Amino acid sequence: MKGLNAALGAAGLAAFLALGEAVPRLGLVKEDYFPPTSRIAEALWRELKDEVFWTALGDTLTGWALGLAIAVTAGILAGVVISVVPHLREATASTIEFLRPIPSVALIPLAVLLYGTELRSVLLLVVYASFWQILIQVLYGVQDVDPVADETARSYGLGTWARTRHVLWPTALPYVMTGVRLAAAVALILTVTAELVIGAPGLGKNIGIAQASQAVPEMYALLVVTGLLGLLINVGARTVERRVLAWHQSVRGEVAV
Amino acid sequence: MRHILLRSLYVVALPALLVTVWWLASDGSTDVFWPPLRTILKTFPDVWTGERLRADVLPSVLRLLAGYTSAAVVGVAVGTVIGSYRRVRAFCEPVLEFLRAVPPPVLIPVIMLFAGIGHTMKIIVIAIGCVWPILLNTVEGVRAVDSVMAETARSYGITGVARLRYVVLRAASPQIFAGLRQALSIGIILMVISEMFGASDGLGFSIVQFQRGFAIPDMWTGILVLGLLGFFLSVVFQLVERRVLGWYHGRRASSRRSP
């Protein structure tokens, strides 16, 4: 069954690529706008041999990883503190609900003014966007703590730290991992966006340059790279999630965000 | 009574505190980039008059709605088809996963090639960016329709449109709404960014204009407007969701309370 699915998937991919080759060749769309697959592949190969490409890829990955790391750390710390300290959850609820839907791209002009095209502008956007994904998941996760387990821990005389470590954290971890997976995807989107719009060095900037200089196949090649990057991040995050939660898979819950 | 007072205190206290801190900390500010909150609020009504609301905010919101709605219709329709047939799903899945993984903003340069920089380009960008989370969530939701429920419906002779409407889509709706919610935030991002590229009106356009013209308090008011818009849309979404998914949330809440 699994083999059949994989074969069908491969066939689908092949059909997709063939369609990309045939449509411009048959003149259904202009080749200037949509080059055939083979020319995109050629451009991709050229890119791979180019050092500029690898520097850009490195810049993008740096922005992504750094931003995600900061957001994850800050989100977990804030989430745990908010849920452990009495009354803080109620007091912060309205503020979080208000700040969360503010689109991070609203901060683009501010980032440009403050940091220009530096890495810090990218980080500002990435951290703001991914922080909420993590925070919300941590809060949901903590809410899910079994009251009986918590009471038991209390009656055995476990302190706040020990309860956080042994009761709260294991319960919240599945939610946190979901948050990390979502945040990883969001962080990539915002990294590339910041590069594209602000002009910070990276893949996004190169896409903008390719478009401005009419290098259409190169533009598509870079786009394919960002897609593959997104795919890798997604698959990687799922793998990590499965590893970390190997003991917990069955009771894992996902809160839709 | 005391209960209500306490609750409203919880809701208001922190925001009030934050605004006060912002007000006081920025009050004497001479830093060009961080103007006093007083100045920002004074600029607000001057900048966002009826004229600008009509000329900039309205087109932005209309484009967002147009793109988002078409993404929702296409995503749910195609997702239902793909989700209903196991073979089709296996055939499409890798391609869909790849297309979803492409960060939507990089589509802007591509779509600019095809559609120029007009309204159409922005609506297409928003629609293409929003469609993937809706589509994939619909696929997941339709796939996971409870088999007992499906069999029951079949034995009662519920088929065709009725089956789709009352069994399949109903069972998939929590998933579909999760997708719609993800798509909403992507849609707002794309609305703003597509206007930052080439545009002569729209929220994103005016905010970038203020920033380039160093009209810093005006730029801050633009950021506030975007924030309010994002907040407003998410509240509307929640209201709609609560109405449509009332049965589902009710069931979940009761199953959570019961043990």
XYZ file of C-alpha atoms in Angstrom:
516
model
C 0.000 0.000 0.000
C 2.759 2.370 1.001
C 4.734 1.480 -2.110
C 1.737 2.220 -4.307
C 1.257 5.610 -2.667
C 4.896 6.501 -3.171
C 4.695 5.438 -6.812
C 1.558 7.519 -7.347
C 3.247 10.472 -5.675
C 6.286 10.144 -7.894
C 4.005 9.908 -10.919
C 2.238 13.073 -9.791
C 5.526 14.882 -9.434
C 6.642 13.699 -12.869
C 3.347 14.810 -14.386
C 3.740 18.210 -12.737
C 7.244 18.637 -14.143
C 6.171 17.426 -17.591
C 3.279 19.878 -17.558
C 5.746 22.639 -16.708
C 7.794 21.602 -19.710
C 4.914 21.214 -22.153
C 2.812 24.282 -21.413
C 5.388 26.895 -22.458
C 6.726 24.710 -25.302
C 3.251 24.486 -26.807
C 2.932 28.247 -26.570
C 0.080 28.195 -24.049
C 1.954 30.778 -21.977
C 4.832 32.953 -23.124
C 8.211 31.394 -22.525
C 9.487 34.765 -21.287
C 7.090 34.571 -18.382
C 7.133 30.889 -17.684
C 10.205 29.031 -18.900
C 9.975 25.256 -19.422
C 11.122 22.975 -16.612
C 14.368 22.098 -18.400
C 15.457 25.720 -18.560
C 14.618 26.244 -14.891
C 16.646 23.143 -14.071
C 19.533 24.507 -16.120
C 19.370 27.826 -14.270
C 19.241 25.955 -10.978
C 22.365 24.034 -11.925
C 24.132 27.316 -12.774
C 23.064 28.727 -9.420
C 24.402 25.706 -7.568
C 27.834 26.285 -9.061
C 27.743 29.954 -8.117
C 29.257 31.053 -4.835
C 26.835 33.991 -4.581
C 23.994 31.509 -4.273
C 25.579 29.667 -1.376
C 26.281 32.914 0.485
C 22.654 33.937 0.015
C 21.446 30.541 1.199
C 23.698 30.853 4.252
C 22.310 34.317 5.032
C 18.741 33.100 4.767
C 19.402 30.095 6.971
C 21.177 32.256 9.561
C 18.260 34.668 9.754
C 15.806 31.791 9.977
C 17.664 29.760 12.614
C 18.584 32.709 14.809
C 15.102 34.203 14.662
C 13.462 30.865 15.387
C 15.822 30.148 18.295
C 15.122 33.509 19.910
C 11.373 33.162 19.389
C 11.285 29.615 20.781
C 13.281 30.527 23.881
C 11.320 33.687 24.555
C 7.982 32.031 23.796
C 8.595 29.089 26.131
C 9.921 31.252 28.957
C 7.082 33.748 28.674
C 4.494 30.996 28.340
C 5.688 29.078 31.390
C 6.005 32.200 33.531
C 2.555 33.415 32.504
C 0.983 30.088 33.383
C 2.876 29.431 36.614
C 2.455 32.808 38.280
C -1.076 33.128 39.677
C -3.441 35.539 37.912
C -0.911 36.378 35.210
C -2.816 34.281 32.642
C -6.020 36.238 33.177
C -4.224 39.560 33.247
C -2.338 39.014 29.996
C -5.124 37.340 27.988
C -6.564 40.494 26.453
C -3.140 41.904 25.589
C -2.034 38.684 23.910
C -5.268 38.425 21.960
C -4.769 41.976 20.798
C -1.090 41.772 19.859
C -1.205 38.356 18.217
C -3.185 39.191 15.065
C -1.110 42.297 14.309
C 0.560 41.386 11.037
C 4.311 41.295 11.481
C 4.803 42.967 8.111
C 3.390 46.121 9.666
C 6.773 46.382 11.362
C 8.671 46.456 8.055
C 8.886 50.269 7.816
C 10.044 50.478 11.410
C 12.654 47.757 10.862
C 13.963 49.592 7.816
C 14.304 52.844 9.722
C 15.928 51.276 12.765
C 18.310 48.762 11.248
C 18.325 49.297 7.486
C 19.150 46.107 5.623
C 20.993 44.481 8.520
C 20.277 41.040 9.909
C 18.587 42.715 12.845
C 15.682 43.949 10.701
C 15.081 40.382 9.557
C 15.247 39.151 13.132
C 12.766 41.761 14.343
C 10.135 40.506 11.893
C 10.894 36.807 12.280
C 10.914 36.863 16.069
C 7.710 38.881 16.304
C 5.878 36.546 13.937
C 7.042 33.225 15.390
C 6.915 34.234 19.058
C 3.100 34.151 19.159
C 2.892 30.692 17.581
C 5.026 29.286 20.385
C 3.479 31.300 23.197
C -0.088 30.347 22.311
C 0.808 26.661 22.060
C 2.596 26.752 25.437
C -0.431 28.380 27.036
C -2.797 25.798 25.559
C -0.432 23.034 26.584
C -0.251 24.158 30.181
C -4.029 24.415 30.327
C -4.115 20.761 29.452
C -2.278 19.703 32.628
C -4.256 17.036 34.430
C -5.503 18.596 37.693
C -5.191 15.259 39.465
C -1.526 14.940 38.511
C -0.901 18.498 39.630
C -2.687 17.977 42.961
C -0.801 14.743 43.503
C 2.495 16.491 42.909
C 1.458 19.217 45.318
C 0.475 16.784 48.027
C 3.813 15.040 47.678
C 5.351 18.408 48.456
C 6.885 19.188 45.082
C 7.828 22.843 44.780
C 6.960 25.174 41.920
C 10.143 24.352 40.026
C 9.793 20.596 40.405
C 6.137 20.723 39.355
C 7.033 22.831 36.340
C 9.743 20.387 35.413
C 7.949 17.074 36.011
C 4.255 17.764 35.562
C 3.764 20.878 33.517
C 6.571 20.508 31.010
C 5.875 16.927 29.862
C 2.205 17.804 29.377
C 2.965 20.947 27.446
C 5.771 19.482 25.329
C 3.585 18.068 22.535
C 1.907 21.432 22.154
C 5.270 23.168 22.243
C 6.561 20.942 19.461
C 3.531 21.768 17.326
C 4.254 25.413 18.008
C 7.870 24.972 16.972
C 6.814 23.295 13.730
C 4.392 26.086 12.873
C 6.887 28.746 13.912
C 9.621 27.193 11.760
C 7.451 27.593 8.659
C 6.383 31.117 9.601
C 9.991 32.084 10.313
C 11.051 30.997 6.817
C 8.241 32.988 5.213
C 9.184 36.101 7.145
C 12.924 35.695 6.540
C 12.454 35.504 2.787
C 9.878 38.292 2.856
C 12.183 40.603 4.771
C 14.956 39.905 2.278
C 12.651 40.502 -0.654
C 11.048 43.680 0.641
C 13.768 45.269 2.748
C 16.704 44.037 0.684
C 18.576 42.268 3.468
C 21.074 39.810 1.948
C 19.678 36.348 1.236
C 17.613 34.294 -1.202
C 14.722 36.752 -1.149
C 16.936 39.612 -2.217
C 18.366 37.524 -5.053
C 14.850 36.742 -6.262
C 14.126 40.469 -6.348
C 17.340 41.107 -8.277
C 16.626 38.311 -10.752
C 13.175 39.718 -11.369
C 14.431 43.275 -11.844
C 17.097 42.120 -14.325
C 14.645 39.946 -16.310
C 16.552 36.766 -15.436
C 13.320 34.780 -15.397
C 14.677 31.188 -15.266
C 17.000 32.173 -12.404
C 14.061 33.671 -10.559
C 12.122 30.419 -10.871
C 15.185 28.423 -9.876
C 15.536 30.444 -6.665
C 11.824 30.065 -6.029
C 12.196 26.309 -6.310
C 15.044 26.482 -3.796
C 12.883 28.353 -1.274
C 10.172 25.758 -1.775
C 12.584 22.884 -1.195
C 13.910 24.685 1.866
C 10.379 25.004 3.202
C 9.767 21.324 2.520
C 12.986 20.305 4.277
C 12.136 22.429 7.299
C 8.663 20.916 7.455
C 9.883 17.344 7.177
C 12.741 18.025 9.599
C 10.418 19.549 12.170
C 8.061 16.579 11.914
C 10.925 14.147 12.366
C 12.229 15.969 15.422
C 8.700 16.109 16.788
C 8.264 12.373 16.366
C 11.618 11.671 18.026
C 11.028 13.941 20.993
C 7.496 12.711 21.478
C 8.118 9.043 20.804
C 6.789 8.300 24.304
C 3.765 10.457 23.853
C 2.518 10.112 20.307
C -0.835 8.610 21.188
C -2.134 11.344 23.442
C -0.778 14.189 21.429
C -3.198 16.976 20.758
C -2.908 19.746 18.264
C -4.561 23.068 18.774
C -5.549 24.683 15.557
C -4.027 28.093 15.150
C -21.235 41.686 40.459
C -17.826 41.514 42.052
C -17.016 38.745 39.656
C -17.773 40.879 36.601
C -15.771 43.797 38.011
C -12.803 41.566 38.635
C -12.983 40.118 35.151
C -13.125 43.481 33.442
C -10.226 44.598 35.620
C -8.231 41.654 34.287
C -9.107 42.591 30.726
C -8.281 46.268 31.028
C -5.438 46.449 33.546
C -2.441 45.318 31.519
C -3.313 47.135 28.282
C -3.876 50.320 30.280
C -0.562 49.839 32.043
C 1.281 49.250 28.762
C -0.235 52.268 27.066
C 0.605 54.403 30.098
C 4.185 53.167 30.087
C 4.439 53.869 26.358
C 2.933 57.316 26.861
C 5.249 58.249 29.752
C 8.412 56.690 28.324
C 7.999 58.355 24.970
C 6.595 61.640 26.228
C 9.823 63.593 26.241
C 11.295 61.593 23.368
C 13.273 63.572 20.840
C 14.336 60.456 18.960
C 12.961 60.859 15.437
C 12.095 57.173 15.144
C 10.240 56.924 18.449
C 7.955 59.936 18.521
C 5.901 60.572 21.690
C 2.635 58.634 21.764
C 0.926 61.994 22.237
C 2.136 63.126 18.797
C 1.157 59.847 17.156
C -2.352 60.012 18.536
C -2.655 63.667 17.553
C -1.573 62.833 14.005
C -3.962 59.906 13.768
C -7.200 61.739 12.934
C -5.386 64.048 10.505
C -3.961 61.165 8.511
C -6.828 58.677 8.526
C -9.649 60.887 7.417
C -12.657 59.674 5.448
C -10.853 60.463 2.201
C -7.933 58.184 2.976
C -10.121 55.455 4.359
C -11.971 55.421 1.073
C -8.894 55.717 -1.138
C -6.459 53.420 0.681
C -8.041 51.208 3.313
C -11.105 50.238 1.305
C -9.221 48.988 -1.801
C -6.847 46.999 0.421
C -9.663 45.318 2.285
C -11.652 44.633 -0.884
C -8.637 42.992 -2.516
C -8.059 40.930 0.587
C -11.681 39.805 0.623
C -11.679 38.986 -3.087
C -8.477 36.955 -2.886
C -9.390 35.255 0.364
C -12.885 34.309 -0.761
C -11.715 32.821 -4.031
C -8.994 30.903 -2.169
C -11.612 29.574 0.251
C -13.973 28.455 -2.514
C -11.256 26.839 -4.628
C -9.451 25.350 -1.618
C -12.537 23.703 -0.150
C -13.815 22.489 -3.526
C -10.530 21.027 -4.749
C -9.662 19.780 -1.267
C -12.949 17.893 -1.024
C -12.346 16.182 -4.358
C -8.753 15.269 -3.530
C -9.654 14.153 -0.029
C -12.461 11.886 -1.222
C -10.339 9.711 -3.527
C -7.391 7.909 -2.028
C -5.564 7.460 -5.336
C -5.946 11.107 -6.343
C -4.645 12.122 -2.950
C -1.528 9.989 -3.256
C -0.988 11.354 -6.759
C -1.219 15.019 -5.760
C 0.274 15.025 -2.297
C 4.004 15.563 -3.015
C 3.302 18.383 -5.466
C 0.886 20.056 -3.075
C 3.346 19.766 -0.204
C 5.981 21.438 -2.329
C 3.678 24.226 -3.503
C 2.632 24.890 0.053
C 6.237 25.068 1.206
C 7.074 27.910 -1.176
C 6.974 31.090 0.931
C 3.990 32.953 -0.601
C 5.648 36.395 -0.812
C 8.170 35.142 -3.401
C 5.205 34.620 -5.710
C 4.804 38.379 -5.982
C 7.683 38.868 -8.448
C 6.438 35.910 -10.495
C 2.855 37.065 -10.658
C 4.020 40.583 -11.458
C 5.436 39.120 -14.695
C 2.049 37.763 -15.701
C -0.343 40.302 -14.346
C 1.591 43.550 -14.068
C 1.100 45.541 -10.889
C -2.619 46.201 -10.948
C -5.511 44.974 -8.828
C -5.504 41.593 -10.538
C -1.931 40.855 -9.517
C -2.668 41.554 -5.861
C -5.835 39.510 -5.800
C -4.089 36.579 -7.492
C -1.161 36.788 -5.074
C -3.484 36.767 -2.079
C -5.576 33.924 -3.521
C -2.578 31.735 -4.386
C -0.937 32.327 -1.019
C -4.122 31.586 0.933
C -5.271 28.546 -0.981
C -2.715 25.970 0.279
C -3.489 25.885 3.993
C -7.223 25.757 3.183
C -6.788 23.064 0.550
C -4.505 20.803 2.588
C -6.596 21.154 5.730
C -9.725 20.316 3.758
C -8.004 17.226 2.373
C -7.056 16.147 5.890
C -10.521 16.865 7.230
C -12.358 15.047 4.468
C -9.997 12.107 4.715
C -10.608 11.759 8.432
C -14.410 11.593 8.216
C -15.462 8.974 10.722
C -16.066 5.724 8.840
C -18.930 4.714 11.117
C -20.630 8.007 10.326
C -20.029 7.561 6.613
C -21.450 4.025 6.733
C -24.462 5.155 8.742
C -25.176 7.874 6.237
C -24.935 5.359 3.450
C -27.300 2.920 5.086
C -29.830 5.714 5.592
C -29.537 6.421 1.887
C -27.983 9.858 2.317
C -26.066 10.439 -0.878
C -25.037 13.142 -3.293
C -25.318 16.767 -2.250
C -26.926 15.950 1.084
C -24.092 13.617 1.963
C -21.540 16.257 1.016
C -23.319 18.996 2.881
C -24.332 17.192 6.088
C -21.737 14.471 6.465
C -18.481 15.245 4.704
C -18.192 19.022 4.978
C -19.750 19.065 8.416
C -17.255 16.555 9.766
C -14.361 18.310 8.064
C -15.366 21.831 9.143
C -13.152 22.103 12.258
C -10.135 21.289 10.085
C -11.315 23.586 7.322
C -11.619 26.427 9.807
C -8.104 25.808 11.083
C -6.948 26.220 7.489
C -9.065 29.321 6.985
C -7.552 30.892 10.065
C -3.990 30.237 8.915
C -4.917 31.592 5.514
C -6.288 34.791 7.020
C -2.967 35.828 8.518
C -1.130 34.881 5.327
C -3.673 36.916 3.378
C -3.068 40.041 5.451
C 0.696 39.653 5.041
C 0.320 39.320 1.286
C -2.107 42.222 1.075
C 0.433 44.526 2.699
C 3.479 43.240 0.833
C 1.901 43.236 -2.611
C 1.109 46.894 -2.025
C 4.642 47.640 -0.951
C 5.872 46.470 -4.345
C 4.129 48.376 -7.034
C 0.966 50.190 -6.172
C -0.643 53.558 -6.205
C -3.028 52.980 -3.341
C -3.535 50.733 -0.344
C -2.417 50.526 3.241
C 0.993 49.015 2.517
C 1.627 51.647 -0.114
C 0.843 54.589 2.156
C 2.870 53.244 5.075
C 5.935 52.847 2.872
C 5.343 56.336 1.499
C 5.298 57.802 4.995
C 8.473 55.938 5.854
C 10.293 57.102 2.715
C 9.117 60.661 3.291
C 10.311 60.481 6.913
C 6.818 61.292 8.130
C 7.511 59.160 11.176
C 4.397 59.864 13.297
C 2.281 59.219 10.195
C 4.113 55.933 9.679
C 3.367 54.941 13.265
C -0.312 55.673 12.761
C -0.180 53.395 9.715
C 1.291 50.601 11.824
C -1.508 51.160 14.358
C -4.135 50.985 11.617
C -2.704 47.710 10.331
C -2.694 46.357 13.859
C -6.306 47.378 14.389
C -7.289 45.872 11.046
C -5.587 42.575 11.890
C -7.272 42.527 15.286
C -10.667 43.417 13.821
C -10.492 40.703 11.164
C -9.477 38.089 13.705
C -12.394 39.055 15.957
C -14.820 38.784 13.037
C -13.313 35.429 12.147
C -13.734 34.168 15.694
C -17.377 35.254 15.742
C -18.062 33.452 12.488
C -16.192 30.395 13.667
C -18.067 30.304 16.955
C -21.356 30.430 15.065
C -20.462 27.799 12.514
C -18.560 25.492 14.835
C -20.697 26.066 17.912
C -21.702 22.408 18.043
C -18.070 21.320 17.915
C -16.713 23.680 20.573
C -19.647 22.822 22.820
C -18.885 19.134 22.546
C -15.190 19.657 23.215
C -15.800 21.883 26.209
C -18.169 19.369 27.781
C -15.823 16.446 27.169
C -13.036 18.463 28.778
C -15.089 19.345 31.826
C -16.585 15.909 32.446
C -13.664 13.791 33.778
